[in-house]
Amino acid sequence: MILCCGEALIDMIPAPTLTGAQGFVPHVGGAIFNTAIALGRLGAPTGMLTGLSTDLFGQQLAAELEASQVDTSRIITSSRPTTLAFVQLDGGHATYTFFDERSAGRMLTPRDMPDLNTDISALYLGGISLACEPGADAYAALLKTEGPHRPVMIDPNIRPGFIDDVPAFRSRLEEAMTFADIIKVSDEDLHWLAPGPSSLADKARSLLQKGPAAVIVTQGADGATGYLKTGAEIHVPALRAKVVDTVGAGDTFNAGVLAHLHENGHLTTSGVSDMSAETLQNAIAFGAKVAAMTVSRAGANPPWASEIK
């Protein structure tokens, strides 16, 4: 089972009301939640580790996980509120305003983290859950304990406006990436992580020096490029799609990569460590395919395996 560890929240997506004024419609979301949902729909055995509220939004999130065939046995519930992310769309591109103070997800602590048994074959982490304490410290502790025993994928999915203590976040993320076997970043993430005039390729290769077997850099309509510790570099163009919005696109891409690696027997410690350029290219291509389907729909609504041709 692939265990997705991190935030689950509600994306408040703008939509016109009957009066014509703009309102907001609650859609399930969160970077890690979106990836878990997409993995479950793609047929990969998937579980979710997060903090969920017992409020109406937490119930909405739990119901969607179960409907998408995601194991919920490691979810920690409380009466604290659900994180809300109000989305602003500009030409289909999403920006976010978060309401997260003392939320069910953010207030997890290291002692809430479970011991993982052998049915957990891989870990996926990242998103805002690595940015805000005490939850960020909880996931960092889990990664230190459980990461060395199974392959790990991390997507920082950086939201600069969400980070209160930039030096502490950079330090935590730097350490987390030393446990990663696959690091996926957007071009914007990479420029934030490594400011300066160096090329994207040089910045990506600098991440390889932290220890992962592969680094994947996504560039929206310009596709994605994969870099391997062997020195290989491959590029996969983006697929054309009629974009409704980009909410959840990167998260679905990650699910596609993980699902393809799992389906083909490569999501193991040795399989990832010895990954070939062809294997990485095929996984990225599948990620691009499912992401293209997601951007054609409102909100984070990943496709089911039966929808993919």
Short mmCIF file of N, CA, C and O in Angstrom, two decimals, residues 35-94:
data_model
loop_
_atom_site.label_atom_id
_atom_site.label_comp_id
_atom_site.label_asym_id
_atom_site.label_seq_id
_atom_site.Cartn_x
_atom_site.Cartn_y
_atom_site.Cartn_z
N THR A 35 -3.68 13.55 -4.16
CA THR A 35 -2.87 12.45 -4.68
C THR A 35 -3.41 11.11 -4.21
O THR A 35 -3.47 10.14 -4.98
N ALA A 36 -3.85 11.04 -2.95
CA ALA A 36 -4.44 9.80 -2.44
C ALA A 36 -5.70 9.43 -3.22
O ALA A 36 -5.89 8.27 -3.61
N ILE A 37 -6.56 10.42 -3.45
CA ILE A 37 -7.79 10.19 -4.21
C ILE A 37 -7.46 9.69 -5.62
O ILE A 37 -8.05 8.71 -6.12
N ALA A 38 -6.51 10.35 -6.26
CA ALA A 38 -6.14 9.96 -7.62
C ALA A 38 -5.56 8.56 -7.66
O ALA A 38 -5.88 7.77 -8.55
N LEU A 39 -4.73 8.22 -6.70
CA LEU A 39 -4.16 6.87 -6.64
C LEU A 39 -5.25 5.82 -6.46
O LEU A 39 -5.25 4.78 -7.12
N GLY A 40 -6.18 6.11 -5.54
CA GLY A 40 -7.26 5.16 -5.31
C GLY A 40 -8.09 4.95 -6.56
O GLY A 40 -8.46 3.82 -6.91
N ARG A 41 -8.38 6.03 -7.27
CA ARG A 41 -9.19 5.92 -8.49
C ARG A 41 -8.44 5.20 -9.61
O ARG A 41 -9.06 4.58 -10.48
N LEU A 42 -7.12 5.31 -9.59
CA LEU A 42 -6.32 4.63 -10.61
C LEU A 42 -6.12 3.15 -10.29
O LEU A 42 -5.52 2.42 -11.09
N GLY A 43 -6.60 2.72 -9.13
CA GLY A 43 -6.54 1.32 -8.79
C GLY A 43 -5.33 0.90 -8.00
O GLY A 43 -5.14 -0.30 -7.73
N ALA A 44 -4.49 1.85 -7.59
CA ALA A 44 -3.33 1.52 -6.77
C ALA A 44 -3.77 1.36 -5.32
O ALA A 44 -4.58 2.16 -4.83
N PRO A 45 -3.26 0.36 -4.60
CA PRO A 45 -3.60 0.23 -3.17
C PRO A 45 -3.06 1.43 -2.41
O PRO A 45 -1.85 1.68 -2.41
N THR A 46 -3.95 2.17 -1.76
CA THR A 46 -3.59 3.48 -1.21
C THR A 46 -4.23 3.68 0.15
O THR A 46 -5.38 3.29 0.38
N GLY A 47 -3.48 4.32 1.05
CA GLY A 47 -4.01 4.72 2.35
C GLY A 47 -3.70 6.18 2.60
O GLY A 47 -2.84 6.77 1.94
N MET A 48 -4.39 6.76 3.56
CA MET A 48 -4.20 8.17 3.91
C MET A 48 -3.92 8.29 5.39
O MET A 48 -4.63 7.71 6.22
N LEU A 49 -2.87 9.05 5.73
CA LEU A 49 -2.56 9.40 7.11
C LEU A 49 -2.69 10.91 7.22
O LEU A 49 -1.93 11.66 6.60
N THR A 50 -3.67 11.37 7.99
CA THR A 50 -3.92 12.79 8.13
C THR A 50 -4.75 13.02 9.39
O THR A 50 -5.18 12.07 10.05
N GLY A 51 -4.98 14.29 9.72
CA GLY A 51 -5.91 14.64 10.76
C GLY A 51 -7.19 15.17 10.14
O GLY A 51 -7.14 16.11 9.33
N LEU A 52 -8.33 14.58 10.48
CA LEU A 52 -9.61 15.02 9.95
C LEU A 52 -10.53 15.49 11.07
O LEU A 52 -10.55 14.91 12.15
N SER A 53 -11.31 16.50 10.77
CA SER A 53 -12.30 17.01 11.71
C SER A 53 -13.57 16.17 11.67
O SER A 53 -13.88 15.52 10.67
N THR A 54 -14.30 16.22 12.78
CA THR A 54 -15.63 15.59 12.80
C THR A 54 -16.70 16.55 12.28
O THR A 54 -17.88 16.19 12.25
N ASP A 55 -16.30 17.76 11.84
CA ASP A 55 -17.29 18.71 11.34
C ASP A 55 -17.80 18.28 9.96
O ASP A 55 -17.38 17.26 9.40
N LEU A 56 -18.71 19.05 9.38
CA LEU A 56 -19.33 18.65 8.12
C LEU A 56 -18.33 18.55 6.99
O LEU A 56 -18.45 17.70 6.09
N PHE A 57 -17.27 19.38 7.02
CA PHE A 57 -16.27 19.31 5.97
C PHE A 57 -15.38 18.08 6.15
O PHE A 57 -15.00 17.42 5.16
N GLY A 58 -15.06 17.75 7.39
CA GLY A 58 -14.29 16.53 7.64
C GLY A 58 -15.05 15.30 7.20
O GLY A 58 -14.47 14.35 6.64
N GLN A 59 -16.36 15.30 7.42
CA GLN A 59 -17.19 14.18 6.97
C GLN A 59 -17.20 14.10 5.44
O GLN A 59 -17.18 13.01 4.86
N GLN A 60 -17.20 15.24 4.78
CA GLN A 60 -17.15 15.28 3.32
C GLN A 60 -15.83 14.68 2.81
O GLN A 60 -15.82 13.91 1.84
N LEU A 61 -14.74 15.04 3.47
CA LEU A 61 -13.42 14.51 3.08
C LEU A 61 -13.35 13.00 3.30
O LEU A 61 -12.87 12.26 2.43
N ALA A 62 -13.82 12.54 4.44
CA ALA A 62 -13.77 11.10 4.74
C ALA A 62 -14.61 10.30 3.75
O ALA A 62 -14.20 9.23 3.29
N ALA A 63 -15.77 10.84 3.41
CA ALA A 63 -16.65 10.14 2.47
C ALA A 63 -16.01 10.01 1.10
O ALA A 63 -16.12 8.97 0.43
N GLU A 64 -15.29 11.05 0.68
CA GLU A 64 -14.66 11.00 -0.64
C GLU A 64 -13.49 10.02 -0.66
O GLU A 64 -13.27 9.33 -1.66
N LEU A 65 -12.75 9.95 0.43
CA LEU A 65 -11.67 8.96 0.51
C LEU A 65 -12.22 7.55 0.37
O LEU A 65 -11.70 6.73 -0.41
N GLU A 66 -13.27 7.27 1.11
CA GLU A 66 -13.85 5.93 1.05
C GLU A 66 -14.44 5.64 -0.33
O GLU A 66 -14.28 4.54 -0.86
N ALA A 67 -15.08 6.64 -0.93
CA ALA A 67 -15.67 6.44 -2.26
C ALA A 67 -14.60 6.21 -3.32
O ALA A 67 -14.86 5.56 -4.34
N SER A 68 -13.39 6.74 -3.07
CA SER A 68 -12.29 6.58 -4.03
C SER A 68 -11.37 5.41 -3.67
O SER A 68 -10.27 5.31 -4.18
N GLN A 69 -11.84 4.54 -2.76
CA GLN A 69 -11.16 3.30 -2.42
C GLN A 69 -9.82 3.53 -1.72
O GLN A 69 -8.86 2.78 -1.93
N VAL A 70 -9.77 4.58 -0.89
CA VAL A 70 -8.57 4.88 -0.11
C VAL A 70 -8.78 4.37 1.32
O VAL A 70 -9.81 4.67 1.94
N ASP A 71 -7.82 3.63 1.84
CA ASP A 71 -7.88 3.11 3.20
C ASP A 71 -7.80 4.28 4.20
O ASP A 71 -6.90 5.13 4.11
N THR A 72 -8.71 4.32 5.16
CA THR A 72 -8.78 5.42 6.13
C THR A 72 -8.45 4.98 7.55
O THR A 72 -8.70 5.73 8.50
N SER A 73 -7.87 3.81 7.71
CA SER A 73 -7.66 3.26 9.05
C SER A 73 -6.61 4.02 9.85
O SER A 73 -6.56 3.88 11.08
N ARG A 74 -5.78 4.82 9.19
CA ARG A 74 -4.74 5.56 9.91
C ARG A 74 -5.07 7.04 10.06
O ARG A 74 -4.20 7.84 10.42
N ILE A 75 -6.31 7.41 9.81
CA ILE A 75 -6.73 8.81 9.98
C ILE A 75 -6.99 9.10 11.44
O ILE A 75 -7.58 8.28 12.17
N ILE A 76 -6.55 10.28 11.90
CA ILE A 76 -6.74 10.71 13.28
C ILE A 76 -7.83 11.78 13.29
O ILE A 76 -7.68 12.84 12.65
N THR A 77 -8.93 11.53 13.98
CA THR A 77 -10.05 12.47 13.99
C THR A 77 -10.07 13.29 15.27
O THR A 77 -9.63 12.84 16.34
N SER A 78 -10.61 14.50 15.16
CA SER A 78 -10.77 15.39 16.32
C SER A 78 -11.90 16.36 16.02
O SER A 78 -12.40 16.44 14.90
N SER A 79 -12.28 17.14 17.04
CA SER A 79 -13.34 18.14 16.86
C SER A 79 -12.81 19.48 16.39
O SER A 79 -13.57 20.43 16.22
N ARG A 80 -11.50 19.57 16.15
CA ARG A 80 -10.93 20.82 15.64
C ARG A 80 -11.46 21.08 14.22
O ARG A 80 -11.88 20.17 13.54
N PRO A 81 -11.40 22.33 13.75
CA PRO A 81 -11.99 22.64 12.45
C PRO A 81 -11.18 22.11 11.27
O PRO A 81 -9.99 21.79 11.39
N THR A 82 -11.82 22.03 10.13
CA THR A 82 -11.17 21.66 8.87
C THR A 82 -10.48 22.87 8.27
O THR A 82 -11.00 23.99 8.32
N THR A 83 -9.31 22.66 7.69
CA THR A 83 -8.62 23.73 6.95
C THR A 83 -9.42 24.10 5.71
O THR A 83 -9.90 23.24 4.98
N LEU A 84 -9.57 25.41 5.49
CA LEU A 84 -10.26 25.92 4.30
C LEU A 84 -9.27 26.69 3.44
O LEU A 84 -8.48 27.49 3.95
N ALA A 85 -9.31 26.45 2.13
CA ALA A 85 -8.46 27.17 1.17
C ALA A 85 -9.37 27.85 0.16
O ALA A 85 -10.00 27.18 -0.67
N PHE A 86 -9.46 29.17 0.24
CA PHE A 86 -10.28 29.92 -0.72
C PHE A 86 -9.44 30.17 -1.97
O PHE A 86 -8.33 30.69 -1.91
N VAL A 87 -9.98 29.75 -3.10
CA VAL A 87 -9.25 29.74 -4.36
C VAL A 87 -9.64 30.95 -5.20
O VAL A 87 -10.82 31.28 -5.34
N GLN A 88 -8.63 31.61 -5.75
CA GLN A 88 -8.83 32.66 -6.74
C GLN A 88 -8.29 32.16 -8.07
O GLN A 88 -7.18 31.62 -8.12
N LEU A 89 -9.07 32.34 -9.13
CA LEU A 89 -8.68 31.85 -10.45
C LEU A 89 -8.41 33.02 -11.38
O LEU A 89 -9.22 33.95 -11.48
N ASP A 90 -7.27 32.96 -12.07
CA ASP A 90 -6.91 33.98 -13.04
C ASP A 90 -6.46 33.25 -14.30
O ASP A 90 -5.35 32.71 -14.35
N GLY A 91 -7.34 33.22 -15.31
CA GLY A 91 -7.02 32.49 -16.51
C GLY A 91 -6.86 31.00 -16.28
O GLY A 91 -6.09 30.34 -16.97
N GLY A 92 -7.58 30.47 -15.30
CA GLY A 92 -7.49 29.05 -14.96
C GLY A 92 -6.41 28.73 -13.96
O GLY A 92 -6.39 27.64 -13.41
N HIS A 93 -5.50 29.67 -13.71
CA HIS A 93 -4.43 29.44 -12.73
C HIS A 93 -4.92 29.77 -11.33
O HIS A 93 -5.55 30.81 -11.11
N ALA A 94 -4.65 28.87 -10.38
CA ALA A 94 -5.20 29.01 -9.04
C ALA A 94 -4.19 29.60 -8.05
O ALA A 94 -3.02 29.23 -8.05
#
